[in-house]
Coordinates of N, CA, C and O in Angstrom, one line a residue:
X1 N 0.8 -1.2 0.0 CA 0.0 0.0 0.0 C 0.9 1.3 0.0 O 0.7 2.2 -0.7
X2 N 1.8 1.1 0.9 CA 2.8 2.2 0.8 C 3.3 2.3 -0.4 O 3.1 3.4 -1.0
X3 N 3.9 1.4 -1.0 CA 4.8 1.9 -2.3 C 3.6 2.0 -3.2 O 4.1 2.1 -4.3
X4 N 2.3 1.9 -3.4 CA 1.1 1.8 -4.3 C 1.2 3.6 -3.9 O 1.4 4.4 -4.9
X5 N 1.0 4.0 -2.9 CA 0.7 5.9 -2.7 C 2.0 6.6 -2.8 O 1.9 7.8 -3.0
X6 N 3.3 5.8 -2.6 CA 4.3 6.6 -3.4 C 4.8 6.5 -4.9 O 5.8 7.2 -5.3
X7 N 3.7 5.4 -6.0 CA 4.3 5.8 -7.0 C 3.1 6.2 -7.3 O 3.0 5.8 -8.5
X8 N 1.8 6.9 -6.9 CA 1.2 7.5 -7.2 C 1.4 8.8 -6.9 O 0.6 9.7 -7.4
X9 N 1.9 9.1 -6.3 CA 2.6 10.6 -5.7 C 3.8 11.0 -6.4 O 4.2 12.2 -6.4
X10 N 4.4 10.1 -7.0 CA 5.4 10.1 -7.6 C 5.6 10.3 -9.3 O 6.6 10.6 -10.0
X11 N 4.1 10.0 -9.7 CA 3.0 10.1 -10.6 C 2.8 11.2 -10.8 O 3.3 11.9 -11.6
X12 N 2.1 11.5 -10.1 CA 1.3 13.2 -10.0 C 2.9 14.1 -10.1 O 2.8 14.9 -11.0
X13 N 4.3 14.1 -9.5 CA 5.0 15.0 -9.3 C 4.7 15.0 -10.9 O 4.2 15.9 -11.6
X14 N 5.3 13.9 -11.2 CA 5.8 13.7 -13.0 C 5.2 14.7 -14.0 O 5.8 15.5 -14.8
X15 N 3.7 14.5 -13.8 CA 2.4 15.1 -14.4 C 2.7 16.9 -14.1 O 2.5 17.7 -15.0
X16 N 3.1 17.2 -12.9 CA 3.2 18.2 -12.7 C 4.3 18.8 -13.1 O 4.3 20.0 -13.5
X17 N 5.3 18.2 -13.1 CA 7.0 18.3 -14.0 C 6.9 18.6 -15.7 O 7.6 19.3 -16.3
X18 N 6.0 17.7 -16.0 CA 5.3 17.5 -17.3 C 4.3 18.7 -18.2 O 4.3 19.2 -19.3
X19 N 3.7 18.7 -17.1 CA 2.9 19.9 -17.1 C 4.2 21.4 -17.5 O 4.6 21.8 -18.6
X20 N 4.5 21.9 -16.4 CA 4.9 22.8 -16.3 C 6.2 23.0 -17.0 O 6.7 24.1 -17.1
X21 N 6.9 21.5 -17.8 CA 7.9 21.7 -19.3 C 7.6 22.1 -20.3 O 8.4 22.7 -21.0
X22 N 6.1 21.7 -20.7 CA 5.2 22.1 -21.8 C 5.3 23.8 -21.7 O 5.8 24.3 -22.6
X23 N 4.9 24.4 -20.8 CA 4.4 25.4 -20.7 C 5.5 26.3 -20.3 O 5.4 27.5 -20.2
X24 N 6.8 25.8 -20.1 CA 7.8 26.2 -20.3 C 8.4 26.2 -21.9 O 9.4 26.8 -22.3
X25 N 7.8 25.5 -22.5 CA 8.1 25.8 -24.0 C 7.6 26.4 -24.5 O 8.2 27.0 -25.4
X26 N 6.9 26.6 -24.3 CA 5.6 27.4 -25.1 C 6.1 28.9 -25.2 O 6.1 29.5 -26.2
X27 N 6.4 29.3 -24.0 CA 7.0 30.2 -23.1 C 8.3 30.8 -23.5 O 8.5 32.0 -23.3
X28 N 9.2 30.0 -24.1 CA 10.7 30.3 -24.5 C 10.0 30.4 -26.1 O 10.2 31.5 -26.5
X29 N 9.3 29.5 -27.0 CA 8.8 29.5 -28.1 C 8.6 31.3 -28.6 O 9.2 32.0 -29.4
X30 N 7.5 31.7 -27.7 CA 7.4 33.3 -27.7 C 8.1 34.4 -27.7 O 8.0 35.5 -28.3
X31 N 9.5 33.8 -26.4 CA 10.5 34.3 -26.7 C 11.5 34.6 -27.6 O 12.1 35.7 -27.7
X32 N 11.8 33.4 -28.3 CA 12.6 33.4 -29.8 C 11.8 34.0 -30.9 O 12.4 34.4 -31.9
X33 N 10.6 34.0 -30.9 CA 9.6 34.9 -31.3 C 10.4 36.5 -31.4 O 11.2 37.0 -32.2
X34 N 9.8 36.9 -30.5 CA 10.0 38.4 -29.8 C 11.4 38.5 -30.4 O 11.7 39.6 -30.9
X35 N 12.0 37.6 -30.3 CA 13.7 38.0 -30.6 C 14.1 37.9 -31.4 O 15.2 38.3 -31.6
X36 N 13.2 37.1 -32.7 CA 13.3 37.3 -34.3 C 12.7 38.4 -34.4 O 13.4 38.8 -35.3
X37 N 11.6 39.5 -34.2 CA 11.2 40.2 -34.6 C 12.2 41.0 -34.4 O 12.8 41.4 -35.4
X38 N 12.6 41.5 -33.0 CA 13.9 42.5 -32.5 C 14.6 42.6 -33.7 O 14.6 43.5 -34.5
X39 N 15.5 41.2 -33.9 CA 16.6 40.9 -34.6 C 15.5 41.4 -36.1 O 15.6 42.5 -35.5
X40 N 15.1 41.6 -36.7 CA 14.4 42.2 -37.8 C 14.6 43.9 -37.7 O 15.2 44.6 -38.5
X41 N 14.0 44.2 -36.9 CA 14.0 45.6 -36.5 C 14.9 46.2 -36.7 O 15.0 47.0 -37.7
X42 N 16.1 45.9 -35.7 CA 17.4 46.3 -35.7 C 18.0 45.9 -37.2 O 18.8 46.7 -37.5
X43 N 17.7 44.8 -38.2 CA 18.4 45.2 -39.4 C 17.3 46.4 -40.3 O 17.7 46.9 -41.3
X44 N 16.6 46.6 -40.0 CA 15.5 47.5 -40.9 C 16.2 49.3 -40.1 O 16.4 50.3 -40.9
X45 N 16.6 49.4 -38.9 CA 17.4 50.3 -38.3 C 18.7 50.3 -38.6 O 19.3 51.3 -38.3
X46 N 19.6 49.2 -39.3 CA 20.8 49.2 -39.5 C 20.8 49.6 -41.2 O 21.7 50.2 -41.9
X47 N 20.0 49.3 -41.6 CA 19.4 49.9 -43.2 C 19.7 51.5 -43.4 O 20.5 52.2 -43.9
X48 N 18.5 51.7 -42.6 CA 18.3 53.2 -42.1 C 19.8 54.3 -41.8 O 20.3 55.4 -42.3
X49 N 20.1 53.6 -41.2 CA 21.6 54.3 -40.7 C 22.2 54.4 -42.2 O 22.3 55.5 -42.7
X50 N 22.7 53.1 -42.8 CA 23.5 53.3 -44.0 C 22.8 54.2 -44.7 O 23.7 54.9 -45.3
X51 N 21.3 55.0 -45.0 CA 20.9 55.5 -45.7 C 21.3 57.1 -45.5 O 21.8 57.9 -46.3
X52 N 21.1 57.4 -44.0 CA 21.7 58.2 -43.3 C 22.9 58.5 -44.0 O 22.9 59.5 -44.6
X53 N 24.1 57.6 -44.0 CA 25.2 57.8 -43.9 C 25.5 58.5 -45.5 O 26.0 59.6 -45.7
X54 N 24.9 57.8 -46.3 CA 25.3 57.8 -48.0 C 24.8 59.6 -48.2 O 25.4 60.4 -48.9
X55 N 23.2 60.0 -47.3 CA 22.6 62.0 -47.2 C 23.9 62.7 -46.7 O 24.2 63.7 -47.2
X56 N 24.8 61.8 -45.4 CA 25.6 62.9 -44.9 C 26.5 63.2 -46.2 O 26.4 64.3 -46.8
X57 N 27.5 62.1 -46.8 CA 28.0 62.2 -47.5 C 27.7 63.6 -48.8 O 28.4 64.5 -49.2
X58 N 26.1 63.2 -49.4 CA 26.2 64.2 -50.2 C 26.4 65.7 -49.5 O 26.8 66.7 -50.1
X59 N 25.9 65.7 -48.1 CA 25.4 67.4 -47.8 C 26.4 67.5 -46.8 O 26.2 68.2 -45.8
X60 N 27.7 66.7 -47.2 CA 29.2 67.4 -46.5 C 29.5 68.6 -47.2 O 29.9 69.6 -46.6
X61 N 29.3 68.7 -48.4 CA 30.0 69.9 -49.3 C 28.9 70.9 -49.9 O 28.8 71.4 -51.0
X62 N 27.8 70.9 -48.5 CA 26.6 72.1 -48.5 C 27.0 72.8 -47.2 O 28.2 73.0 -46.8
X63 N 26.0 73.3 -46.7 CA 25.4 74.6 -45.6 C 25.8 74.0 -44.2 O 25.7 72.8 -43.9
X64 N 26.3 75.0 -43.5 CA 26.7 74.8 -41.4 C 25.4 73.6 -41.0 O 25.7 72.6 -40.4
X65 N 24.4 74.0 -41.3 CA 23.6 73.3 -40.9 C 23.4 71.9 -41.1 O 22.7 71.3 -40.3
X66 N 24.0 71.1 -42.2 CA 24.3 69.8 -43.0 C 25.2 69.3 -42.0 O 25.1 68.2 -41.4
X67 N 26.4 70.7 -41.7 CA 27.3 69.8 -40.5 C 26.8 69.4 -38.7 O 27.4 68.7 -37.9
X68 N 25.8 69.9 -38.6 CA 25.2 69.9 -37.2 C 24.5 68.9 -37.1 O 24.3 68.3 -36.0
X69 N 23.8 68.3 -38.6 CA 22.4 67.2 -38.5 C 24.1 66.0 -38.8 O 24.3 65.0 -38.3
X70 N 24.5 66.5 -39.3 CA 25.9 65.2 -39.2 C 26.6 64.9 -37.8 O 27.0 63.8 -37.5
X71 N 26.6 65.7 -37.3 CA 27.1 65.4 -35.9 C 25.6 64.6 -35.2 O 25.7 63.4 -35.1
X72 N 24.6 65.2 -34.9 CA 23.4 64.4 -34.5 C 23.2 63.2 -35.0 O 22.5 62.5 -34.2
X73 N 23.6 62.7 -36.1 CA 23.5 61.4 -36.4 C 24.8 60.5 -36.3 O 25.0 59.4 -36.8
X74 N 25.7 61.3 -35.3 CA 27.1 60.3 -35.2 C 26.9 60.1 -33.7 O 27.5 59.2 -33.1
X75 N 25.9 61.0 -33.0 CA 25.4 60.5 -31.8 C 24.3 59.5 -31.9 O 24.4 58.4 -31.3
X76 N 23.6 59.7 -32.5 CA 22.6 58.7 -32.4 C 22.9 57.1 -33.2 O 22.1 56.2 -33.1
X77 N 23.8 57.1 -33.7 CA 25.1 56.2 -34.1 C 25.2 55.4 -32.6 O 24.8 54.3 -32.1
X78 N 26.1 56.5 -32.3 CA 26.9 55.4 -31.0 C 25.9 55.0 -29.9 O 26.0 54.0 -29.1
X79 N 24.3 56.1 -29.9 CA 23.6 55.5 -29.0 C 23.1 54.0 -29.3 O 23.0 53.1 -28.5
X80 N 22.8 53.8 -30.5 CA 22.4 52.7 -31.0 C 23.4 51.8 -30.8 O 22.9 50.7 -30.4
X81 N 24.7 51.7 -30.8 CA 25.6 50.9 -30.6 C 25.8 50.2 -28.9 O 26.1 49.1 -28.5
X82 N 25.2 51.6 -28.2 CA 25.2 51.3 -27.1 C 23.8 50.5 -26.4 O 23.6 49.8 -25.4
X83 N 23.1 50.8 -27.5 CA 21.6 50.0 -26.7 C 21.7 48.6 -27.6 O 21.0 47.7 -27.3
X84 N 22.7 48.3 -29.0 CA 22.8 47.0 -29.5 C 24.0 46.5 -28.3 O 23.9 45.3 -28.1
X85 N 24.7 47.0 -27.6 CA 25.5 46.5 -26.9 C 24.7 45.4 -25.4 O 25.0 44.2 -25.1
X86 N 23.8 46.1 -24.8 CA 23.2 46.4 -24.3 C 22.1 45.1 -24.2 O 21.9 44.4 -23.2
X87 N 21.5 44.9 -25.7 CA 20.5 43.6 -25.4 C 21.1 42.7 -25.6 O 20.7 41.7 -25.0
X88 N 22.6 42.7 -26.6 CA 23.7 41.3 -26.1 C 23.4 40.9 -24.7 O 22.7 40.0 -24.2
X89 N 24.0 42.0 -24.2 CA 24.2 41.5 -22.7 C 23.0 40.8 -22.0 O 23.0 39.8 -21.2
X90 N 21.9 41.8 -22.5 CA 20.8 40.6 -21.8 C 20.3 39.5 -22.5 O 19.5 38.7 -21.9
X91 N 20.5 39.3 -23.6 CA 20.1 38.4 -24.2 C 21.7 37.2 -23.7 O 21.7 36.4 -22.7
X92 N 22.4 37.4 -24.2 CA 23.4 36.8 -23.2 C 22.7 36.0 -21.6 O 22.6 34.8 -21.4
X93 N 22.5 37.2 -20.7 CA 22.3 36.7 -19.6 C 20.7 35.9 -19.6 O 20.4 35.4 -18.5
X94 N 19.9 35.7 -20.4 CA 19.0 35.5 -20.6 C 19.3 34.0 -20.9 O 18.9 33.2 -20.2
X95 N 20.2 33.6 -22.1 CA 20.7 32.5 -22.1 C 22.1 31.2 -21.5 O 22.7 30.2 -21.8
X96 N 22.1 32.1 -20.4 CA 22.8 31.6 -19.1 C 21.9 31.2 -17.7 O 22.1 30.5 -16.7
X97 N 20.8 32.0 -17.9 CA 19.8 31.8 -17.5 C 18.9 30.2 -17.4 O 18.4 29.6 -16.5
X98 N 18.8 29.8 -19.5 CA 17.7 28.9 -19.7 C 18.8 27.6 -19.2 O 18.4 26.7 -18.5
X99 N 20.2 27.7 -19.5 CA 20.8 26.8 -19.2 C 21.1 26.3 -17.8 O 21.9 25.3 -17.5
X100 N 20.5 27.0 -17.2 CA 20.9 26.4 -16.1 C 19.1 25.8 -15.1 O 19.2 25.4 -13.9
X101 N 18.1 25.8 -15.5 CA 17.3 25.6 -15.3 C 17.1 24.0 -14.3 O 17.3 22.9 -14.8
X102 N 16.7 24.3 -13.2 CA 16.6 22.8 -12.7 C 15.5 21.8 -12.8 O 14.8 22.1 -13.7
X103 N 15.1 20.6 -12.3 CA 14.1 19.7 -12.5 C 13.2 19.7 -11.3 O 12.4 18.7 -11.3
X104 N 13.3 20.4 -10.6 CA 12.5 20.6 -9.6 C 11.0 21.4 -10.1 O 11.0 22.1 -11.1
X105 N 9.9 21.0 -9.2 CA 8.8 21.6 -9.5 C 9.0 23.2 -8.9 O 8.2 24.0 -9.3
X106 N 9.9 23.6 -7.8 CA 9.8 25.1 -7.5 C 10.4 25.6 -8.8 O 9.9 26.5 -9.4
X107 N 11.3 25.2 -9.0 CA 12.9 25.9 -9.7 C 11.8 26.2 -11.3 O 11.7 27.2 -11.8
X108 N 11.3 25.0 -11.6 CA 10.6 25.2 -12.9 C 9.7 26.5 -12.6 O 9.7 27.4 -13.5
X109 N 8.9 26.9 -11.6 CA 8.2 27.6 -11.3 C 8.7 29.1 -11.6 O 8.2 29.9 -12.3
X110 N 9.7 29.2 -10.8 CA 10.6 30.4 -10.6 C 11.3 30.4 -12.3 O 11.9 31.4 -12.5
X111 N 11.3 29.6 -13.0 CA 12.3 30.3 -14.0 C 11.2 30.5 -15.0 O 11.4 31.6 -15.6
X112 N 9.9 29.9 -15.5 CA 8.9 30.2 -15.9 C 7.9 31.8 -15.7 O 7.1 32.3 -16.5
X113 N 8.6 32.3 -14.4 CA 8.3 33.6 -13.8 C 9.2 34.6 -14.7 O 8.9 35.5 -15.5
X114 N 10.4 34.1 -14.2 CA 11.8 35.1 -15.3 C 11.3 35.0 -16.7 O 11.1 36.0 -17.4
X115 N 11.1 33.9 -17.1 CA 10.8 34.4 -18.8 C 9.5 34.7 -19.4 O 9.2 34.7 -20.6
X116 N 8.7 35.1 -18.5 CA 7.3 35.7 -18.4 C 8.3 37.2 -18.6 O 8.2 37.8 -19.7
X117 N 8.9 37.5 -17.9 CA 9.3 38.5 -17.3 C 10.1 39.3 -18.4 O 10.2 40.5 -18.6
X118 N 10.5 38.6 -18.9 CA 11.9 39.0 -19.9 C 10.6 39.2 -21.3 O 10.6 40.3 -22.0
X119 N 9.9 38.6 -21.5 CA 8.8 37.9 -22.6 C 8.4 39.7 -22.9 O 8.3 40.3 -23.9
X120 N 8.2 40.4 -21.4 CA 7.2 41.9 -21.2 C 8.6 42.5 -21.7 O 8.6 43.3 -22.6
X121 N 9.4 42.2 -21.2 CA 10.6 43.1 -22.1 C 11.1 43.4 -23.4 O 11.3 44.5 -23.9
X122 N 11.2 42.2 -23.9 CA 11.1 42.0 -25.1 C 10.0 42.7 -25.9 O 10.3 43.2 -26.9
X123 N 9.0 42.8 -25.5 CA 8.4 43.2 -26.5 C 7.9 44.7 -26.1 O 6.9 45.1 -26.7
X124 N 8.3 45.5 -25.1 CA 8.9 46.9 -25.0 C 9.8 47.1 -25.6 O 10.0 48.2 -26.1
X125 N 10.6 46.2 -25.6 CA 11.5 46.5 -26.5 C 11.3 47.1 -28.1 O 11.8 47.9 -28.8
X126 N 10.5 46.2 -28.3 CA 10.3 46.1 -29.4 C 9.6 47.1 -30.1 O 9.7 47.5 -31.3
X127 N 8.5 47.5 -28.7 CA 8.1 48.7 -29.4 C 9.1 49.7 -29.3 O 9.0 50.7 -30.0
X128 N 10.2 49.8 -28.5 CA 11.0 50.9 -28.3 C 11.6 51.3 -29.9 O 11.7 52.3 -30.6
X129 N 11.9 49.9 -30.2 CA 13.1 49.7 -31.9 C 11.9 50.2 -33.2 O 12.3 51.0 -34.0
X130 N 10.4 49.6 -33.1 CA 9.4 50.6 -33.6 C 9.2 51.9 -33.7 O 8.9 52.6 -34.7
X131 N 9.6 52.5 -32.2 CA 9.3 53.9 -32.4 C 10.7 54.5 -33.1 O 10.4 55.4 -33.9
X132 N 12.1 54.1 -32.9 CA 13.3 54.3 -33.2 C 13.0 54.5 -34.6 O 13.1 55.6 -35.2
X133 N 12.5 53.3 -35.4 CA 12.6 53.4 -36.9 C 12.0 54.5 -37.6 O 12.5 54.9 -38.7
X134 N 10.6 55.3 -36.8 CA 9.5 55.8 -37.1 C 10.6 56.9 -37.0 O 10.7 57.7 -37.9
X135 N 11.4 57.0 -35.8 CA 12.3 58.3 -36.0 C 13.4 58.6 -36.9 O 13.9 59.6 -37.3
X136 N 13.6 57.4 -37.0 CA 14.7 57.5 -38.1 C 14.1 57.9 -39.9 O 14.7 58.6 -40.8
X137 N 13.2 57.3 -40.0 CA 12.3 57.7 -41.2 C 11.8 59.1 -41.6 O 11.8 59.7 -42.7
X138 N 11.6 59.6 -40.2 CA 11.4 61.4 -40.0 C 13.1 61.7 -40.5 O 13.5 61.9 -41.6
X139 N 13.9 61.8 -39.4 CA 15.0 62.2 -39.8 C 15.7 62.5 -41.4 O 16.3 63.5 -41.8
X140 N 15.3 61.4 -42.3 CA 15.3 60.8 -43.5 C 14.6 61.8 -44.2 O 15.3 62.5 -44.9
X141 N 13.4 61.9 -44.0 CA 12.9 62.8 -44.8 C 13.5 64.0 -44.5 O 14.0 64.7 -45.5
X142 N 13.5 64.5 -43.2 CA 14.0 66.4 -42.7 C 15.4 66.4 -43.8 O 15.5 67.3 -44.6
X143 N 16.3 65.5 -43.7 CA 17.4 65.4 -44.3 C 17.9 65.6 -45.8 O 18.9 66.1 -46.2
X144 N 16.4 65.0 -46.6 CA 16.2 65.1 -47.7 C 15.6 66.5 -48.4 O 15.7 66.9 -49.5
X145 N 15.0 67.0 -47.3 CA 14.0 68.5 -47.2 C 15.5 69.3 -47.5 O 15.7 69.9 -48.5
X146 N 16.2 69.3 -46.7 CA 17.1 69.8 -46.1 C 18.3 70.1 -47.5 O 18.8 71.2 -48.0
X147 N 18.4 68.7 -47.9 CA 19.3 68.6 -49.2 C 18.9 69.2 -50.6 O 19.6 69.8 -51.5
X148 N 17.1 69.0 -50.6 CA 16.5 70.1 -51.7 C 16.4 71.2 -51.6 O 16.4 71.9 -52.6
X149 N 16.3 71.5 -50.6 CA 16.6 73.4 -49.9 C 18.4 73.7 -50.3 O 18.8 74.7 -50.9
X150 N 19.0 72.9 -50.0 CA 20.1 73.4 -50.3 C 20.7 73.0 -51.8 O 21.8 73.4 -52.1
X151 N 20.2 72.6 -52.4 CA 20.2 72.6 -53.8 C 19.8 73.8 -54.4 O 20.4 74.6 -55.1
X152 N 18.5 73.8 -53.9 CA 18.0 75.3 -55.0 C 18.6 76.4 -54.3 O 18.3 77.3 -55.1
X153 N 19.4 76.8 -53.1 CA 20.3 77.5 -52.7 C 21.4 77.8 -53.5 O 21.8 79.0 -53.6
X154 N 21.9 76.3 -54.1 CA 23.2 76.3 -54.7 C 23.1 77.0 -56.3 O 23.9 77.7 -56.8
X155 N 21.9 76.6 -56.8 CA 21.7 76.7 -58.0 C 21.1 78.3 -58.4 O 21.3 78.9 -59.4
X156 N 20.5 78.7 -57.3 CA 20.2 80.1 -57.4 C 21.7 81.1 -57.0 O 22.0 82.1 -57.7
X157 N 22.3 80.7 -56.1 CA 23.8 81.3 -56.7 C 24.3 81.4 -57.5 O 24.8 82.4 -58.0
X158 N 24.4 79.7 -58.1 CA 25.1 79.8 -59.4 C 25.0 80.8 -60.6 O 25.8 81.2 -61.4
X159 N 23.2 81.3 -60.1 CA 22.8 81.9 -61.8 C 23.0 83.1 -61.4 O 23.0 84.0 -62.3
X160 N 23.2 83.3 -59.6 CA 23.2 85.0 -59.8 C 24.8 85.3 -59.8 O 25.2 86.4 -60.1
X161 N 25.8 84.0 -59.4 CA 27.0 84.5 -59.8 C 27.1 84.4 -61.3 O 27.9 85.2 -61.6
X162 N 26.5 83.6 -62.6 CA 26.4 83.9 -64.0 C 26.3 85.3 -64.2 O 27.1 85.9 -64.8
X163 N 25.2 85.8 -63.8 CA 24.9 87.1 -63.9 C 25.9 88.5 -63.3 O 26.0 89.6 -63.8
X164 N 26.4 87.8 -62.4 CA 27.2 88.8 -62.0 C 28.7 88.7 -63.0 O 29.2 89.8 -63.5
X165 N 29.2 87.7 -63.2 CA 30.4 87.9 -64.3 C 29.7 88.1 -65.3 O 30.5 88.3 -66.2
X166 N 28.4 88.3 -65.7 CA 28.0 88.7 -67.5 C 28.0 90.3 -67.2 O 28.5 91.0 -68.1
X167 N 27.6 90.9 -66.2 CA 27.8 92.1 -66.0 C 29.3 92.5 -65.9 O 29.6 93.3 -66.9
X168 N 30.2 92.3 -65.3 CA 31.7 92.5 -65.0 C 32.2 92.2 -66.1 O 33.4 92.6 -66.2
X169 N 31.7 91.7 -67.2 CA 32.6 91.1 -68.3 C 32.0 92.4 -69.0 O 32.8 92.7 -69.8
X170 N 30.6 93.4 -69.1 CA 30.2 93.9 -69.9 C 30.4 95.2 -69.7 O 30.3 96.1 -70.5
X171 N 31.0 95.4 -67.9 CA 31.7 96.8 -67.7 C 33.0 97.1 -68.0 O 33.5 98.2 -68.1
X172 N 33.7 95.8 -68.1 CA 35.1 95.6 -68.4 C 35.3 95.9 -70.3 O 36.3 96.1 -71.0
X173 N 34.1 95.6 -70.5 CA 34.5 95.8 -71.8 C 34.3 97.5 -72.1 O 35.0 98.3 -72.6
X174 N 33.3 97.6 -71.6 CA 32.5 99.3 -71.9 C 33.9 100.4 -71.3 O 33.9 101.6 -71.7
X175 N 35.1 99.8 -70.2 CA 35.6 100.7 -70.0 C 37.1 100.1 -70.9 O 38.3 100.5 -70.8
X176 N 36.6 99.3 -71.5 CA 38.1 98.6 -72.3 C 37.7 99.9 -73.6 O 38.6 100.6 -74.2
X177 N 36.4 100.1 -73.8 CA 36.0 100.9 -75.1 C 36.8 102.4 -74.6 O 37.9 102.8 -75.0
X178 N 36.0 103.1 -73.4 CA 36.1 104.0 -73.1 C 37.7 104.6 -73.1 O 38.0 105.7 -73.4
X179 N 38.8 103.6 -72.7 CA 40.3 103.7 -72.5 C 41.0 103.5 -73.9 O 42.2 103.7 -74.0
X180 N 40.1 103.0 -75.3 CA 40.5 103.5 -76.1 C 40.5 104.5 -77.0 O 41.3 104.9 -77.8
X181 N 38.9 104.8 -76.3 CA 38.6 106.6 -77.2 C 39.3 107.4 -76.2 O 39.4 108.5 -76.6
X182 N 39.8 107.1 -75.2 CA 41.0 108.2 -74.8 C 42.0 108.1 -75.3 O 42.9 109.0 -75.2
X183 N 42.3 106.9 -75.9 CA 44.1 107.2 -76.0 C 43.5 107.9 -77.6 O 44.3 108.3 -78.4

């Protein structure tokens, strides 16, 4: 009778060990989830940046102002470097985490808690890298605003410096006339 209610107890642990591995998959499932989207984001943000980089390039050899939106994007550069630094780390510690997970019914309990936990992060995160992109897309456009403004800047010089050597060329001649009816 005894050993009949200890492998029925022993039974139920199982079921409950059982139980709560399932739902520990399920659980990390969502997580690799969340962290393929991330990992999406951040290359759709790493896009963005190169596009960035190719506007600075043309509007180095424009207006003061070309150099200041250049500096603001070599900060928000290294911020990004520092917040891709950043989810290593927790993603890292996240998977030092799953590895060490025990077989106990508390320990399953408690680590099922953590990746609940990490799960709400993740996908703050995610909207955080959302809102990032949404800024980076503005930036893009102001940049581009920025480069057609200084285009028709460039070009409206150009014609009023045309204009100014067609005049200089037409006073130069009028007194080239004048210094010959004196001699």
């Amino acid at each position: 009778i005894e050993k009949q209610a200890m492998e029925n107890e022993l039974s139920n642990w199982k079921e409950t060990v059982d139980s709560l591995n399932e739902e520990l998959a399920k659980e990390k499932t969502v997580t690799v989830d969340l962290d393929k989207e991330l990992d999406e984001a951040t290359i759709r943000l790493t896009e963005h940046e190169t596009t960035i980089e190719s506007l600075k390039g043309e509007l180095d050899q424009t207006a003061a102002s070309v150099e200041r939106l250049s500096l603001e994007m070599k900060n928000f550069k290294e911020e990004k470097e520092r917040e891709h630094e950043l989810l290593t780390i927790e993603k890292q510690a996240m998977e030092n985490e799953l590895s060490n997970w025990k077989e106990t019914v508390d320990s399953l309990n408690e680590e099922l808690a953590k990746e609940k936990t990490v799960t709400v992060d993740l996908d703050k995160e995610l909207d955080e890298a959302t809102i990032r992109l949404t800024e980076h897309e503005t930036t893009i456009e102001s940049l581009k605003g920025e480069l057609d403004q200084t285009a028709a800047s460039v070009e409206r010089l150009s014609l009023e410096m045309k204009n100014f050597k067609e005049e200089k060329e037409r006073e130069h001649e009028l007194l080239t006339i004048e210094k010959q009816a004196m001699e």
